[in-house]
Coordinates of C-alpha atoms and ligand atoms in Angstrom, one line a residue:
M18 CA 18.9 -17.8 208.5
D19 CA 16.8 -17.6 205.9
F20 CA 19.1 -15.4 203.6
K21 CA 21.2 -16.5 201.2
N22 CA 22.1 -14.6 198.3
I23 CA 23.2 -11.4 199.1
T24 CA 23.8 -8.1 196.6
V25 CA 25.4 -5.2 197.7
A26 CA 24.7 -2.0 196.1
G27 CA 27.4 0.1 195.4
G28 CA 31.0 -0.8 196.0
G29 CA 32.2 2.0 197.7
V30 CA 34.3 3.1 201.0
L31 CA 31.2 0.7 202.9
G32 CA 30.0 -1.7 200.4
S33 CA 33.1 -3.0 199.4
Q34 CA 33.7 -4.1 202.9
I35 CA 30.5 -4.8 203.1
A36 CA 30.5 -7.4 200.3
F37 CA 33.7 -9.0 201.5
Q38 CA 33.2 -9.5 204.8
T39 CA 29.6 -11.0 203.8
A40 CA 31.4 -13.4 201.3
Y41 CA 34.2 -14.2 204.2
K42 CA 31.4 -15.5 206.1
G43 CA 30.0 -18.0 203.8
F44 CA 27.2 -15.7 201.6
N45 CA 26.8 -15.9 198.1
V46 CA 27.3 -11.8 197.1
N47 CA 27.0 -9.9 194.2
L48 CA 28.1 -6.6 193.8
Y49 CA 26.4 -3.9 191.8
D50 CA 27.6 -0.2 190.6
I51 CA 26.9 1.7 188.2
N52 CA 29.7 0.7 185.5
D53 CA 32.7 -1.4 184.4
E54 CA 35.0 0.8 185.7
A55 CA 33.4 1.9 189.2
L56 CA 33.1 -2.4 189.7
A57 CA 37.0 -2.3 189.0
K58 CA 37.6 0.2 191.5
A59 CA 35.5 -2.1 193.6
K60 CA 37.3 -5.2 193.4
E61 CA 40.6 -3.3 193.7
R62 CA 39.3 -2.3 196.8
I63 CA 38.4 -5.8 198.3
T64 CA 41.9 -7.0 197.2
N65 CA 43.6 -3.9 199.5
L66 CA 41.3 -5.4 202.4
K67 CA 43.3 -8.6 202.4
P68 CA 46.4 -7.1 204.8
Y69 CA 43.7 -6.1 207.0
Y70 CA 42.1 -9.0 207.2
K71 CA 45.3 -11.0 207.7
A72 CA 47.0 -8.7 210.4
D73 CA 43.6 -7.7 212.2
L74 CA 41.6 -11.1 211.9
G75 CA 44.6 -13.0 211.5
I76 CA 43.4 -15.1 208.6
T77 CA 45.2 -16.8 205.6
D78 CA 45.3 -15.9 202.3
E79 CA 43.4 -19.2 201.2
A80 CA 40.5 -18.3 203.7
F81 CA 40.9 -14.6 202.0
E82 CA 40.6 -16.3 198.4
E83 CA 37.4 -18.4 199.4
G84 CA 35.9 -15.5 200.7
F85 CA 36.4 -13.4 197.8
K86 CA 35.5 -16.5 194.9
R87 CA 31.8 -16.1 196.6
L88 CA 31.7 -12.6 195.4
S89 CA 30.3 -11.9 191.8
F90 CA 29.9 -8.3 189.9
N91 CA 27.5 -7.1 187.9
S92 CA 26.2 -3.6 186.6
D93 CA 22.9 -4.7 185.2
L94 CA 20.3 -3.5 188.7
S95 CA 18.0 -6.5 187.3
E96 CA 20.9 -9.2 187.1
A97 CA 22.1 -8.1 190.0
V98 CA 19.2 -8.8 192.5
K99 CA 17.2 -11.3 190.2
D100 CA 17.4 -13.9 193.3
A101 CA 18.3 -11.8 195.8
D102 CA 16.9 -12.6 199.2
L103 CA 18.7 -9.0 201.0
V104 CA 19.7 -6.1 199.1
I105 CA 21.8 -3.8 201.5
E106 CA 22.6 -0.4 199.8
A107 CA 26.3 1.3 200.3
I108 CA 25.3 4.3 197.2
P109 CA 26.5 8.0 198.1
E110 CA 24.4 9.5 200.8
V111 CA 22.2 11.7 198.0
P112 CA 18.8 11.5 198.4
K113 CA 18.7 12.4 194.5
I114 CA 20.6 9.7 194.1
K115 CA 18.7 7.0 196.6
T116 CA 15.3 7.6 195.6
P117 CA 15.8 6.6 192.2
F118 CA 17.5 4.2 192.8
Y119 CA 14.6 2.6 195.2
E120 CA 12.2 3.3 192.8
E121 CA 14.4 1.2 190.5
L122 CA 14.8 -1.5 192.5
G123 CA 11.7 -1.9 193.3
K124 CA 10.5 -2.9 189.9
V125 CA 13.3 -5.5 189.0
A126 CA 14.4 -7.6 192.5
P127 CA 11.9 -10.1 193.2
E128 CA 8.6 -9.9 196.0
K129 CA 10.7 -11.7 198.6
T130 CA 13.9 -9.5 198.6
V131 CA 13.8 -7.5 201.2
F132 CA 16.3 -4.6 201.6
V133 CA 18.3 -2.0 203.9
T134 CA 20.3 1.4 203.7
N135 CA 23.5 1.6 205.5
S136 CA 22.8 5.2 205.3
S137 CA 24.7 7.4 208.4
T138 CA 22.1 10.8 208.3
L139 CA 19.4 10.1 205.9
L140 CA 16.4 8.2 207.6
P141 CA 14.8 5.0 206.0
S142 CA 11.0 6.7 206.1
Q143 CA 12.7 9.2 203.6
F144 CA 12.8 5.9 200.6
A145 CA 10.3 4.0 202.2
E146 CA 7.6 4.4 199.6
A147 CA 10.1 4.8 196.4
T148 CA 10.9 1.0 197.8
G149 CA 7.5 0.0 196.6
R150 CA 7.6 -2.3 199.6
P151 CA 7.9 -0.4 203.0
G152 CA 7.4 -4.0 205.2
K153 CA 10.7 -4.8 203.5
F154 CA 12.6 -2.0 204.6
L155 CA 14.6 -0.5 207.1
A156 CA 18.2 0.5 207.9
L157 CA 21.0 -1.7 208.6
H158 CA 24.2 0.7 209.5
F159 CA 28.0 -0.3 209.7
A160 CA 31.0 1.4 210.7
N161 CA 33.9 2.2 208.7
E162 CA 36.6 -0.9 208.9
I163 CA 33.8 -3.5 209.6
W164 CA 35.6 -6.5 210.4
K165 CA 37.4 -5.4 213.7
N166 CA 35.1 -2.2 213.9
N167 CA 31.7 -4.4 214.1
T168 CA 29.1 -2.3 215.2
A169 CA 25.6 -3.0 213.1
E170 CA 22.3 -0.9 214.1
V171 CA 19.4 -2.3 212.9
M172 CA 16.6 0.3 212.7
K173 CA 13.2 0.3 211.7
H174 CA 11.2 2.9 210.4
A175 CA 7.4 2.9 211.8
G176 CA 6.3 0.4 208.5
T177 CA 8.2 -2.7 209.0
E178 CA 7.1 -5.7 209.8
Q179 CA 9.0 -7.1 212.7
V180 CA 9.3 -10.3 211.2
N181 CA 11.8 -8.7 208.6
F182 CA 13.6 -6.7 211.3
D183 CA 14.6 -10.0 213.1
R184 CA 15.7 -11.6 210.0
V185 CA 18.3 -9.0 209.7
M186 CA 19.0 -8.8 212.9
E187 CA 19.6 -12.4 212.6
F188 CA 21.8 -11.7 209.4
A189 CA 24.1 -9.0 211.1
K190 CA 25.2 -11.7 213.7
A191 CA 26.0 -14.7 211.1
I192 CA 28.8 -12.1 209.2
G193 CA 30.2 -11.2 212.5
M194 CA 28.7 -8.2 213.9
V195 CA 27.4 -7.3 217.2
A196 CA 23.1 -6.4 216.0
L197 CA 22.4 -3.5 218.5
P198 CA 18.7 -2.8 217.7
L199 CA 16.7 0.0 217.1
Q200 CA 13.2 0.1 217.6
K201 CA 12.6 3.3 216.6
E202 CA 13.7 5.4 213.7
Q203 CA 16.3 8.2 215.5
P204 CA 18.8 10.5 213.4
G205 CA 22.4 9.7 213.7
Y206 CA 21.0 6.1 215.0
I207 CA 22.4 5.1 219.0
L208 CA 26.3 6.0 218.3
N209 CA 26.1 9.5 216.9
S210 CA 23.3 10.4 219.1
L211 CA 26.0 9.9 221.6
L212 CA 28.8 11.5 219.8
V213 CA 28.0 14.3 217.9
P214 CA 26.6 16.4 221.1
F215 CA 29.7 15.0 222.9
L216 CA 32.2 16.4 220.0
D217 CA 30.2 19.9 219.9
A218 CA 30.2 20.6 223.5
A219 CA 34.1 19.8 223.2
E220 CA 34.8 22.2 220.6
L221 CA 32.6 25.0 222.1
L222 CA 34.9 24.6 225.4
L223 CA 37.5 25.7 223.1
V224 CA 36.6 27.8 220.6
K225 CA 34.9 30.0 223.6
E226 CA 38.2 29.6 225.5
V227 CA 37.0 28.3 228.9
S228 CA 40.1 25.4 228.1
D229 CA 42.3 23.9 226.3
V230 CA 42.9 20.8 223.9
H231 CA 44.8 18.5 226.6
T232 CA 42.8 19.7 229.6
I233 CA 39.8 18.9 227.9
D234 CA 40.7 15.4 227.0
K235 CA 42.4 14.6 230.4
T236 CA 39.7 15.4 232.3
W237 CA 37.3 13.3 230.4
M238 CA 40.2 10.3 230.6
I239 CA 40.6 10.7 234.0
A240 CA 37.3 10.7 234.9
T241 CA 35.5 8.2 233.0
G242 CA 38.3 5.7 232.6
A243 CA 38.2 6.5 228.9
P244 CA 41.0 5.5 226.8
M245 CA 40.4 8.5 224.8
G246 CA 39.2 12.0 225.2
P247 CA 37.2 14.0 222.4
F248 CA 39.8 15.5 221.0
A249 CA 41.4 12.2 219.9
I250 CA 38.7 10.9 219.1
L251 CA 37.8 13.5 216.2
D252 CA 41.3 12.7 214.9
V253 CA 40.0 9.7 214.3
V254 CA 36.7 11.0 212.8
G255 CA 38.9 13.5 210.5
I256 CA 38.8 17.0 210.9
T257 CA 36.9 17.4 207.4
T258 CA 34.0 15.6 209.2
A259 CA 33.9 17.6 212.0
Y260 CA 34.1 20.8 210.0
N261 CA 31.0 20.0 207.7
I262 CA 29.1 19.0 210.8
V263 CA 30.0 22.5 212.4
R264 CA 29.4 24.4 209.4
A265 CA 26.0 23.0 208.8
K266 CA 25.1 23.5 212.5
A267 CA 25.8 26.9 211.8
E268 CA 24.4 27.9 208.9
A269 CA 20.8 26.0 210.6
T270 CA 21.2 28.0 213.8
G271 CA 23.3 30.8 212.9
K272 CA 25.0 30.9 216.0
D273 CA 28.1 32.7 216.7
E274 CA 29.8 30.2 218.6
F275 CA 29.3 27.8 215.7
K276 CA 30.5 30.3 213.4
Q277 CA 33.6 30.9 215.5
L278 CA 34.2 26.7 215.2
V279 CA 34.2 26.2 211.5
E280 CA 36.4 29.3 210.9
L281 CA 38.8 27.6 213.8
L282 CA 39.2 24.5 212.3
K283 CA 39.5 25.9 208.7
T284 CA 42.3 28.4 209.7
E285 CA 44.4 25.9 212.4
Y286 CA 43.3 22.8 210.8
I287 CA 42.4 22.2 207.0
D288 CA 44.1 25.0 205.9
K289 CA 47.2 23.5 207.3
G290 CA 46.8 20.0 206.4
K291 CA 46.2 18.8 209.9
L292 CA 43.5 16.7 208.8
G293 CA 43.6 14.1 212.1
R294 CA 45.6 10.8 213.1
E295 CA 45.3 9.7 208.6
T296 CA 47.4 12.8 208.1
G297 CA 49.6 12.2 211.0
E298 CA 48.5 15.2 212.4
G299 CA 45.2 16.9 213.9
F300 CA 44.7 18.1 217.2
Y301 CA 48.1 15.8 218.2
K302 CA 50.9 14.5 216.1
Y303 CA 51.2 10.6 215.6
P304 CA 52.1 8.0 215.4
N305 CA 52.7 9.2 219.2
P306 CA 50.1 11.5 220.2
A307 CA 50.4 13.0 223.8
F308 CA 47.4 11.5 225.3
M309 CA 49.0 8.2 225.2
E310 CA 52.2 9.5 226.6
K311 CA 52.5 7.6 230.6
D312 CA 52.8 11.1 232.2
F313 CA 49.6 12.5 230.5
L314 CA 47.2 11.9 233.1
K315 CA 49.3 13.5 235.5
Ligands
NAD12 P1 31.5 5.6 198.4 O1 31.8 7.1 197.7 O2 32.9 5.3 199.0 O3 30.7 4.7 197.4 C1 29.4 4.8 196.5 C2 29.5 3.7 195.7 O4 28.0 3.8 195.1 C3 30.4 4.6 194.1 O5 31.2 3.1 194.1 C4 29.5 4.5 193.5 O6 30.2 4.3 192.0 C5 28.3 4.0 193.5 N1 27.4 4.7 193.1 C6 26.9 5.7 192.8 N2 25.5 5.6 192.2 C7 25.2 4.8 192.2 C8 23.8 4.2 191.5 N3 22.7 4.9 191.2 N4 23.4 2.9 192.2 C9 24.7 1.8 192.7 N5 25.9 2.5 192.9 C10 26.2 3.9 192.9 O7 30.5 5.5 199.9 P2 30.6 5.3 201.1 O8 31.4 6.1 202.0 O9 31.1 3.9 200.8 O10 29.4 5.5 201.7 C11 27.7 5.0 201.2 C12 27.1 4.9 202.0 O11 27.3 4.1 203.2 C13 26.5 6.0 202.6 O12 25.3 6.4 202.3 C14 27.3 6.3 203.6 O13 26.3 7.3 204.5 C15 27.1 4.8 203.9 N6 28.5 5.2 205.3 C16 29.4 5.4 204.8 C17 30.1 5.4 206.5 C18 31.9 6.2 205.9 O14 32.7 5.4 206.5 N7 32.2 5.9 204.5 C19 30.3 4.7 207.2 C20 28.8 4.2 207.5 C21 27.8 4.3 206.1

């Protein structure tokens, strides 16, 4: 692996996880964020990962501290990237923030530096020109809680050079991810190209009153052997995210069924604080949801 020095831009939910996982796997990591306050928050987020690494991966305090020592924190972009072989961008999902960031990054980063975006919904081609180095730019998309949900979708845009795609694939493996190659640009990558239509279909069955939550989940679980049905998955994703996706669809398509779904999610779930597993209730009640009961599939 020829990458040694990695800069992570943005120390929020995902950036802090990516920075720590990369340092934990032996790379030198520079975490860049906009100011000292944001950096302090990122440090706190990383410290808070410790119990999860211990519980989920069984690592020792020493191993965690070793990883932490390979991290440095910087709010000056040119300082943060001056030796970077790779910059992983995990800043807000807002084009008006990402575009100027890439313009600036393209100017201050050494010529050798490869850039990747962790964007979930924006395509790399949208920023390729702003980077000033389209051949060295692509997507590397992680899932939340990367130490255990360790997928890394590696996706080209039309101008990405194969050699840099291969290097990023290798890097993703080196930090403990299962690297999943996407040879062409695809909105939603692989996972959300499958998951979003699947969840939409389940929600539409509900709103059209074709069937109910338990029956729909049971059908999927029995017929495919899956451990969870679509509504149990929606509880993990969070009802707020589901609501935002459906609302955007209602606006884009003007279809009544999506409008009714927006209304249902708002009045029956969001307004009642049932936001999914994290809040103890969504379509199911936690910690002992009905779909995990012994007789649920009977
Ligand atoms: P977040 O809001 O938690 O964190 C964003 C961070 O970026 C903050 O620390 C903020 O201070 C910093 N920031 C803001 N403007 C900046 C700038 N100009 N330069 C540098 N840093 C800046 O966001 P997040 O949830 O970590 O998402 C970040 C990216 O990761 C998004 O593109 C998102 O689509 C993607 N992503 C998120 C998830 C998730 O589950 N949260 C999963 C996969 C991918």
